[in-house]
Tab-separated table of C-alpha atoms and ligand atoms in Angstrom:
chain	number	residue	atom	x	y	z
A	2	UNK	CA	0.000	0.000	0.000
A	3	UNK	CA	1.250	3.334	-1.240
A	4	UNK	CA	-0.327	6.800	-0.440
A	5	UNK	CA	-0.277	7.737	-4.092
A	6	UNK	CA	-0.489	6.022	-7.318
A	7	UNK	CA	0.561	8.876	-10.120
A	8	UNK	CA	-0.753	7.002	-13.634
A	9	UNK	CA	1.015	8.596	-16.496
A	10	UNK	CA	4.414	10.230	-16.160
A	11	UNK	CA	4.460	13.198	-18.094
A	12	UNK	CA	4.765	16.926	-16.549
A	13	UNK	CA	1.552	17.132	-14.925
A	14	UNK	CA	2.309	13.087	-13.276
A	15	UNK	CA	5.814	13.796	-12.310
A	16	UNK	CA	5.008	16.552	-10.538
A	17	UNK	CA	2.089	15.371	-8.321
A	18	UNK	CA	4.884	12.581	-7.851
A	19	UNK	CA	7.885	15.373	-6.741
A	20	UNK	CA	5.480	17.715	-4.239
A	21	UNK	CA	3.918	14.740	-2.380
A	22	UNK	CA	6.423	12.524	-2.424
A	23	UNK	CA	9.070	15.630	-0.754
A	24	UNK	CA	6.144	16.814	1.278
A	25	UNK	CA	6.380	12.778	2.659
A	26	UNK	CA	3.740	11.169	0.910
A	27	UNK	CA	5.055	7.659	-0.528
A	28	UNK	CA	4.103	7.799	-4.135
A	29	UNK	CA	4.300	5.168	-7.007
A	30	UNK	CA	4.895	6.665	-10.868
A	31	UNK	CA	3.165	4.414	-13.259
A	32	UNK	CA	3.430	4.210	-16.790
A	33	UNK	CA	2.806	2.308	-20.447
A	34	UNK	CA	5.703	4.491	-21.765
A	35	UNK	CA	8.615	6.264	-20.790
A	36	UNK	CA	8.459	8.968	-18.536
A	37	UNK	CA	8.178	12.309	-19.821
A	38	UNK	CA	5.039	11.506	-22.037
A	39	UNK	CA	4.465	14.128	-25.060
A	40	UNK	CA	7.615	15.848	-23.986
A	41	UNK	CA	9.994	13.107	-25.510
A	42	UNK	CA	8.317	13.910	-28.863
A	43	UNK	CA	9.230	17.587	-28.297
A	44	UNK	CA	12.074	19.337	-30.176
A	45	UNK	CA	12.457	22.068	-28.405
A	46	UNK	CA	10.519	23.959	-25.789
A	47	UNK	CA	10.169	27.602	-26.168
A	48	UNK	CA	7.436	28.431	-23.743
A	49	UNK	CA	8.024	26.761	-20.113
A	50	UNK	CA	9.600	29.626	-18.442
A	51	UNK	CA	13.048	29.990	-17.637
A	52	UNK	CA	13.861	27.201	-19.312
A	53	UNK	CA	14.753	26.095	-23.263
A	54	UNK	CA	15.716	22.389	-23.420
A	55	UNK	CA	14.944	19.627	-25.382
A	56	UNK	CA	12.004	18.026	-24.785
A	57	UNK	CA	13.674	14.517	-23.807
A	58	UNK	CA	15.961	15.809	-21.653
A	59	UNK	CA	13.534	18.330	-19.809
A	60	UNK	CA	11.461	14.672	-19.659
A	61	UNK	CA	14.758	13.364	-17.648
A	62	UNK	CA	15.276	16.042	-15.756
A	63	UNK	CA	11.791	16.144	-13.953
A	64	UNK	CA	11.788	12.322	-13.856
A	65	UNK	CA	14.822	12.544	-12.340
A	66	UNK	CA	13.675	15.090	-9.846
A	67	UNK	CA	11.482	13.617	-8.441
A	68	UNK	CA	12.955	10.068	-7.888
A	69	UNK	CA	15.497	11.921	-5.760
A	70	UNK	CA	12.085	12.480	-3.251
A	71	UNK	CA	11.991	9.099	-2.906
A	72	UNK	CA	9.242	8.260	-5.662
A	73	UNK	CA	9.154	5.031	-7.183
A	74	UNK	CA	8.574	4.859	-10.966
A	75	UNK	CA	7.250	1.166	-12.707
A	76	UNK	CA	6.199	-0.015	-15.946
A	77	UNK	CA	2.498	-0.427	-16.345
A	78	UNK	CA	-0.556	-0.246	-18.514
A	79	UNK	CA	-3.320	0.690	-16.141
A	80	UNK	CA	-6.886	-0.689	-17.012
A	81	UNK	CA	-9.119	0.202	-14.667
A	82	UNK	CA	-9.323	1.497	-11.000
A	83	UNK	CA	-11.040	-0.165	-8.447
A	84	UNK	CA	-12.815	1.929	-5.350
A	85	UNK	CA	-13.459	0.129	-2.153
A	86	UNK	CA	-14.574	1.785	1.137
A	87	UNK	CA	-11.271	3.081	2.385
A	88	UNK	CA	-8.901	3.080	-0.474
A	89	UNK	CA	-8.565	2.184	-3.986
A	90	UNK	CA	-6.493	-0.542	-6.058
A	91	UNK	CA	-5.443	0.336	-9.425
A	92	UNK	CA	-4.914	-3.002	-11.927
A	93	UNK	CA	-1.974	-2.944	-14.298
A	94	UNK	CA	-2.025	-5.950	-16.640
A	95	UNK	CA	-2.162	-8.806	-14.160
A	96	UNK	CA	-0.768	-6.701	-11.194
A	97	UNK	CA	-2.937	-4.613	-8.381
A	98	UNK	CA	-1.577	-1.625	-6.349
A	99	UNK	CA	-3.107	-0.696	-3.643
A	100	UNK	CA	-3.556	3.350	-2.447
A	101	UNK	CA	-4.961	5.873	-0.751
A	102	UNK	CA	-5.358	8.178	-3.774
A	103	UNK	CA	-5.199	8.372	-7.323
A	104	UNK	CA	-3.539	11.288	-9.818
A	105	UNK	CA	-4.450	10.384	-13.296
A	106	UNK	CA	-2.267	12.091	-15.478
A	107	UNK	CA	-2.462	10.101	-18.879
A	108	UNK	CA	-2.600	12.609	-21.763
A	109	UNK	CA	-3.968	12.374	-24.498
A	110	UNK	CA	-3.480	10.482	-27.937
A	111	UNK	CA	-2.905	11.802	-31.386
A	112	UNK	CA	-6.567	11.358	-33.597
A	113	UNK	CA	-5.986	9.566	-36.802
A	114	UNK	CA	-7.261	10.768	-40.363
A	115	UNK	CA	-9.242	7.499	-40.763
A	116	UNK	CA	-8.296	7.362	-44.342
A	117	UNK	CA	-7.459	3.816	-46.261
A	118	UNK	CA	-4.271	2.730	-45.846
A	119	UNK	CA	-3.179	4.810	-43.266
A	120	UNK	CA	-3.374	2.342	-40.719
A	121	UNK	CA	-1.056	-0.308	-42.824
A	122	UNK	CA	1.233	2.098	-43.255
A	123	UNK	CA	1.437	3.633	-40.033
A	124	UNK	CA	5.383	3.400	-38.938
A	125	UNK	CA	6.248	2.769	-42.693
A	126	UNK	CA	5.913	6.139	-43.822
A	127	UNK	CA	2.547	7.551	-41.963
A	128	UNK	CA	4.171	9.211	-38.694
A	129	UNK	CA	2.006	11.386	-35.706
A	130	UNK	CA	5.926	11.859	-34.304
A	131	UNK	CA	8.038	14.475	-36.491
A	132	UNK	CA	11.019	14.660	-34.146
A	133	UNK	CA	11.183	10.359	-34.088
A	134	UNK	CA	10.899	9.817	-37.613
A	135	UNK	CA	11.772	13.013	-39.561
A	136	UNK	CA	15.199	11.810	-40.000
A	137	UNK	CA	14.180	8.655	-42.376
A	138	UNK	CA	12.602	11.793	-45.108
A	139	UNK	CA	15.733	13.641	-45.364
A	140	UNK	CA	15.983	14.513	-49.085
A	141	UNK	CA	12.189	13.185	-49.537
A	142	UNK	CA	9.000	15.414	-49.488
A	143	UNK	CA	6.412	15.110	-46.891
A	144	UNK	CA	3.207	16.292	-46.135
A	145	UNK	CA	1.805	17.772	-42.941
A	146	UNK	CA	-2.115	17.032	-42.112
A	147	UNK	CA	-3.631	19.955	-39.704
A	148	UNK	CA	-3.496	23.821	-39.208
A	149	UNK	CA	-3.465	23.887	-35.484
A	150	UNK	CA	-0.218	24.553	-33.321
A	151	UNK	CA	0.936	21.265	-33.393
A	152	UNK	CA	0.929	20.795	-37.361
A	153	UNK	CA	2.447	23.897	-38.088
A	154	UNK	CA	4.904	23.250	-35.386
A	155	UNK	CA	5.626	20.333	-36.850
A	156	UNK	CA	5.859	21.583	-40.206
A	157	UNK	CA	8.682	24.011	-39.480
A	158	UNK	CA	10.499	21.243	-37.660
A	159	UNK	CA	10.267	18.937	-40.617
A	160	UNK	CA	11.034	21.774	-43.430
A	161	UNK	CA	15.032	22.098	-41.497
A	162	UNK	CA	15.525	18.076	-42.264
A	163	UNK	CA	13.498	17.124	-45.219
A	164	UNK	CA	13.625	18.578	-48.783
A	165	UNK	CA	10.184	20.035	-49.104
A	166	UNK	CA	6.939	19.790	-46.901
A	167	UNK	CA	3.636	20.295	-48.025
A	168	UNK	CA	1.099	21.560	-45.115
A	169	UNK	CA	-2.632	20.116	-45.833
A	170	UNK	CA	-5.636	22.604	-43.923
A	171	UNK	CA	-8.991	21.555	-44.432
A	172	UNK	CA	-10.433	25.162	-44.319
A	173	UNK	CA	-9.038	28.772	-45.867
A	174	UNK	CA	-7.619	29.481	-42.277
A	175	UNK	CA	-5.427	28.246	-39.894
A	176	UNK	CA	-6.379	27.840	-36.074
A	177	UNK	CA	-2.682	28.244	-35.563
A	178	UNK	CA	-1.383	31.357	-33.296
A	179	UNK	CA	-0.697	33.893	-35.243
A	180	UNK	CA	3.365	33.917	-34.060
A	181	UNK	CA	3.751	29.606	-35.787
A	182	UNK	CA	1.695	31.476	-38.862
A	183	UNK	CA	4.390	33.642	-39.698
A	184	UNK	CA	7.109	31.239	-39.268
A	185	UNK	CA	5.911	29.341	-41.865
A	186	UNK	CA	7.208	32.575	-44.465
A	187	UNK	CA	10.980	31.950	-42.989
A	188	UNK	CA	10.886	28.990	-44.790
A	189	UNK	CA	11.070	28.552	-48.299
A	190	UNK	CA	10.317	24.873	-48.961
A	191	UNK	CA	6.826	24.768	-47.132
A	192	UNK	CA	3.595	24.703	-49.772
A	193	UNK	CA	0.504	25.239	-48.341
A	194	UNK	CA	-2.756	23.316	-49.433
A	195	UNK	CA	-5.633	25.190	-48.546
A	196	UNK	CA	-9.012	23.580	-48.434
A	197	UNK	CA	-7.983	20.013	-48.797
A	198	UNK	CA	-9.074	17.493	-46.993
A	199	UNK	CA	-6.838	13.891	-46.485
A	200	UNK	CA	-8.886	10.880	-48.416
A	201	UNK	CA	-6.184	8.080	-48.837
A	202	UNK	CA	-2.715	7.211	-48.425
A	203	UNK	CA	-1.214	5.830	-52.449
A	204	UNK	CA	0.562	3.095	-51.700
A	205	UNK	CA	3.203	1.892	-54.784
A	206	UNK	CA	5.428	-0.533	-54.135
A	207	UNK	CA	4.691	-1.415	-50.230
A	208	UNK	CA	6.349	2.242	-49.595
A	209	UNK	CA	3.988	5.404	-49.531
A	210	UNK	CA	3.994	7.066	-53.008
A	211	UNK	CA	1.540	10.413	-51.941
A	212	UNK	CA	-1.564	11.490	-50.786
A	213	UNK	CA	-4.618	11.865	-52.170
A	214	UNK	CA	-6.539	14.912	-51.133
A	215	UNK	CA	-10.306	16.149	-51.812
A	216	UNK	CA	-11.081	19.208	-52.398
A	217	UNK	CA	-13.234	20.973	-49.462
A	218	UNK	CA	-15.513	22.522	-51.501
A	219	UNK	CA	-15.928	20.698	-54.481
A	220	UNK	CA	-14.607	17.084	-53.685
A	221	UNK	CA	-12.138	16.310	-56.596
A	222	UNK	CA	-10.049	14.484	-55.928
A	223	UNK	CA	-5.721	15.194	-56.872
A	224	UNK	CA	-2.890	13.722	-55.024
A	225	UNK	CA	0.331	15.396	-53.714
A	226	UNK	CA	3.313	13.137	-54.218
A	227	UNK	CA	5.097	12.790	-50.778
A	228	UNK	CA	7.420	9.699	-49.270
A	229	UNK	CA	6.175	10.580	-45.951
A	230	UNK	CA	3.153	11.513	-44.066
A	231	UNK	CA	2.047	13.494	-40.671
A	232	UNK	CA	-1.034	13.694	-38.959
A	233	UNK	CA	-1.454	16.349	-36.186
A	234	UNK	CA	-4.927	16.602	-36.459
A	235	UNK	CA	-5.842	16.889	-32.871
A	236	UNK	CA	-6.011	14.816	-29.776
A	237	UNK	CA	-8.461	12.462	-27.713
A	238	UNK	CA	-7.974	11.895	-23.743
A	239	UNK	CA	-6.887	8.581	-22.640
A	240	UNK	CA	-9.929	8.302	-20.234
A	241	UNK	CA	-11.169	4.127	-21.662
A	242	UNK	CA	-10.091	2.837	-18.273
A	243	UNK	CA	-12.249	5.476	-15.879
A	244	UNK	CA	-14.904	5.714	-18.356
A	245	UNK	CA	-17.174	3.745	-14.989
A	246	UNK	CA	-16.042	6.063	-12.425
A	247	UNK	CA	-18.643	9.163	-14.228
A	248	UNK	CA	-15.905	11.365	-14.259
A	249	UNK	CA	-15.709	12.055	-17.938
A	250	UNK	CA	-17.721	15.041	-19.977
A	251	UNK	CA	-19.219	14.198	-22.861
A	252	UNK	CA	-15.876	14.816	-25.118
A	253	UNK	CA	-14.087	12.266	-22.806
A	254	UNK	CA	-12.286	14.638	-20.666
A	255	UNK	CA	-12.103	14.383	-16.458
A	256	UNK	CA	-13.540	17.384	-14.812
A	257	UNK	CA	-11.934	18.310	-11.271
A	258	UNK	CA	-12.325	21.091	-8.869
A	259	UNK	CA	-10.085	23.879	-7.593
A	260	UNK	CA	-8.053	21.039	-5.910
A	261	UNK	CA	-7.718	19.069	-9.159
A	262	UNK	CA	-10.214	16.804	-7.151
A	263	UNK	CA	-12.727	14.622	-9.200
A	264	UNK	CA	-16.008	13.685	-7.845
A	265	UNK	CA	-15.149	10.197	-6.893
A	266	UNK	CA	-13.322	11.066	-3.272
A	267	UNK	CA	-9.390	10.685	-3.680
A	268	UNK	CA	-9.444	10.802	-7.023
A	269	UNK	CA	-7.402	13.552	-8.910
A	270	UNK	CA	-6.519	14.927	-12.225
A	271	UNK	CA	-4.408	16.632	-14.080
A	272	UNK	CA	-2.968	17.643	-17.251
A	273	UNK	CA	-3.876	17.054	-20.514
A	274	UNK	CA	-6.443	14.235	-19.585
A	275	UNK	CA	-8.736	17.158	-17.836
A	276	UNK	CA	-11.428	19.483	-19.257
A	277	UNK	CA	-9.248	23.033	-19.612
A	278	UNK	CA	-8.512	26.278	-21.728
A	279	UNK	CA	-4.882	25.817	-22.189
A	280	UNK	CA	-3.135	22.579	-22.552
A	281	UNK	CA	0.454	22.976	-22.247
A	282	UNK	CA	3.824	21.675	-20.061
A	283	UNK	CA	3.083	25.127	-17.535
A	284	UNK	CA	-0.191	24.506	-16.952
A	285	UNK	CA	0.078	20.441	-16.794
A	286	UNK	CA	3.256	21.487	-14.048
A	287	UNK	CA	0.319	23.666	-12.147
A	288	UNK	CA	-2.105	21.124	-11.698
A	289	UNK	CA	0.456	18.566	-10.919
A	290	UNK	CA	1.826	20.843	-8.090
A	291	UNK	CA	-1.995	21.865	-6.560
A	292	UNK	CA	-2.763	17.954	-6.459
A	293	UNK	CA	0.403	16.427	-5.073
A	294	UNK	CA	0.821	19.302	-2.092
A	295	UNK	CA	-3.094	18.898	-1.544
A	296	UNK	CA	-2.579	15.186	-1.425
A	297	UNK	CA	-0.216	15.092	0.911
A	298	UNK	CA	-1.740	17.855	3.286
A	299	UNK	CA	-4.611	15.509	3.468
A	300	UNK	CA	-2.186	12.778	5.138
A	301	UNK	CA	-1.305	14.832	7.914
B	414	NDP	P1	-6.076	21.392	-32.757
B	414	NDP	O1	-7.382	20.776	-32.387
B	414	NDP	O2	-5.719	22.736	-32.224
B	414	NDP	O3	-5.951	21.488	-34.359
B	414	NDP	C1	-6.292	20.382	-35.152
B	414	NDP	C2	-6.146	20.778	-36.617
B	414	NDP	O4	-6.425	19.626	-37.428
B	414	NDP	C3	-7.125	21.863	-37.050
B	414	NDP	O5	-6.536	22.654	-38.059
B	414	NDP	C4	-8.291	21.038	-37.616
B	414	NDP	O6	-9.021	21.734	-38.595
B	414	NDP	C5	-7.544	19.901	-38.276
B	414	NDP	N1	-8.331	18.669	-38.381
B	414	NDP	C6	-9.063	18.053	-37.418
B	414	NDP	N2	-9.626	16.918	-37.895
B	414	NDP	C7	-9.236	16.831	-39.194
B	414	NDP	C8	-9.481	15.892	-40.224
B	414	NDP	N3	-10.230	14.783	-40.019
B	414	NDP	N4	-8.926	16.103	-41.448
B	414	NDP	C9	-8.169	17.199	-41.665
B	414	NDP	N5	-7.886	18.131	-40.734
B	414	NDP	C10	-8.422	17.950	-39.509
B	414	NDP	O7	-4.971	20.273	-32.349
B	414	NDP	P2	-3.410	20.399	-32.074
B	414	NDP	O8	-2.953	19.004	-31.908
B	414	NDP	O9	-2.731	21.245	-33.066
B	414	NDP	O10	-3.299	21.147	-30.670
B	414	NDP	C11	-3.926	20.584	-29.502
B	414	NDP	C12	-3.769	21.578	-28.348
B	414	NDP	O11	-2.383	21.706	-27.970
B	414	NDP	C13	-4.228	22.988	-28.733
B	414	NDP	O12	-4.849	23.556	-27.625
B	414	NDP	C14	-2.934	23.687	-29.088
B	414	NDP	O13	-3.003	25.086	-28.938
B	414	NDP	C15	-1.962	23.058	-28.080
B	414	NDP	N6	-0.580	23.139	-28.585
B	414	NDP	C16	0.176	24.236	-28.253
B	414	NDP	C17	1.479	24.376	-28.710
B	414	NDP	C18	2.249	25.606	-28.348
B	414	NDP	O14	1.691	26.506	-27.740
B	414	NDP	N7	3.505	25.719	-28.683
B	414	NDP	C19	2.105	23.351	-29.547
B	414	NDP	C20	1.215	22.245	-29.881
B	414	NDP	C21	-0.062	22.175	-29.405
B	414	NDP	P3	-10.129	22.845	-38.169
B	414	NDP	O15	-9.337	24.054	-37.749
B	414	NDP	O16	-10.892	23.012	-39.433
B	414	NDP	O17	-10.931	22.245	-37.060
């Protein structure tokens, strides 16, 4: 028996693991990855204050961090959480932990396009992780699905390692900030497609050959010939395994109070996974912080 389980070990999970595990609280750090979550597919961050890093080794240095507290970290897929009258066990593939309270910190996962052959091709030239696979499309030309932060972040990331890359936006705008917008004219080998929506991956020769594109407004159909290909079309919250505990809005998201508290007593949140204006590695840090110090004030 631990006081706190932490599931997911990204910013917001590592640190509900450092502030209640150095305010006393013993705390286990469980995850289906490595720690550090969306940060290890991170080139660079620009906007946590104070600090510019890579996003690995910002990942290591929290993880590290907070192990030095005296948190333990573990390997584990977490399926569902279990709530009894006076604590809670949390099942990990054919392992139970048993706690007084529960962070969840999981994230969320990148949406896919949906289109045919995407799936089959998926780690053979479809991508959702620029700074892991970018390197194999060096001298190739790739395209970029999405016009939100992440895409064009993306975008400008790929365009300094691959020959040319083609950004696909469904509408006429982007939903982009305005300050990734104008990056995009410091590069010369970005092509926008405006009003194009993603309707297969070609295939030719078991390697991917382009993609084929509709047209918003009028559906024909043309196809932009690309070796590789990269969704960042959005995200969905990895919420399947509390889906019972009616802590979940409609869109999937947890919803917490000022504590980071859900309704089911002992149960907390934070991150990503919950229902919030801003997601980013500040504001996943915040909630982390609020839970784990409230967490362990409730143990005294
Ligand atoms: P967003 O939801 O912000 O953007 C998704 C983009 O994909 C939109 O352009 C959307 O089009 C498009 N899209 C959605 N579904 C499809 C589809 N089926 N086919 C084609 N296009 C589609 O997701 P992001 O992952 O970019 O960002 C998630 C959150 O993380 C946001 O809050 C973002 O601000 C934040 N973020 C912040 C960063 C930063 O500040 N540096 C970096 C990365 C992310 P449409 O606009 O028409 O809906």
């Amino acid at each position: 028996m631990v006081d706190l389980i932490v599931i997911g070990a990204g910013p917001s999970g590592l640190t509900a693991a450092l502030y209640a595990s150095r305010a006393g609280a013993s705390v286990l750090v469980l995850d289906g990855g490595a720690p550090g979550g969306k940060l290890n597919n991170t080139a660079e961050i620009e906007n946590y204050p104070g600090v510019i890093k890579k996003g690995p080794e910002l990942a290591y240095a929290m993880y590290e961090q907070c192990l030095s507290f005296g948190a333990k970290y573990e390997y584990g897929e977490v399926t569902s959480i279990e709530v009894l009258d006076d604590h809670k066990v949390v099942h990990a593939g054919d392992k139970a932990y048993e706690c007084q309270y529960v962070f969840i910190a999981t994230g969320t996962k990148e949406r896919v396009m949906g289109v045919p052959n995407e799936a089959e091709m998926t780690g053979r030239g479809v991508s959702y992780c620029a700074v892991c696979d970018g390197p194999f499309f060096k001298n190739k030309e790739v395209c970029v699905i999405g016009g939100g932060n992440s895409a064009i972040e993306e975008a400008i990331y790929l365009a300094d390692i691959v020959k040319k890359v083609h950004i696909v936006v469904r509408r006429d705008v982007l939903r982009a900030d305005q300050y990734l917008a104008d990056k995009i004219n410091t590069k010369d080998n970005i092509e926008m497609h405006y009003l194009k929506k993603p309707h297969a991956v070609i295939v030719e020769n078991n390697k991917v050959a382009g993609l084929e594109v509709s047209d918003s407004n009028t559906n024909e159909l043309s196809v932009i010939e690309v070796q590789g290909i990269f969704p960042f079309i959005g995200l969905d919250p990895m919420t399947d395994f509390v889906k019972n505990l009616g802590i979940v809005n409609e869109r999937g998201y947890i919803e917490v109070d000022r504590n980071q508290e859900t309704k089911v007593s002992g149960i907390f949140a934070g991150g990503d996974v919950t229902d919030k204006a801003l997601r980013q590695v500040v504001t996943a840090t915040n909630d982390g912080a609020i839970a784990g110090q409230y967490i362990a004030s409730l143990m005294k």
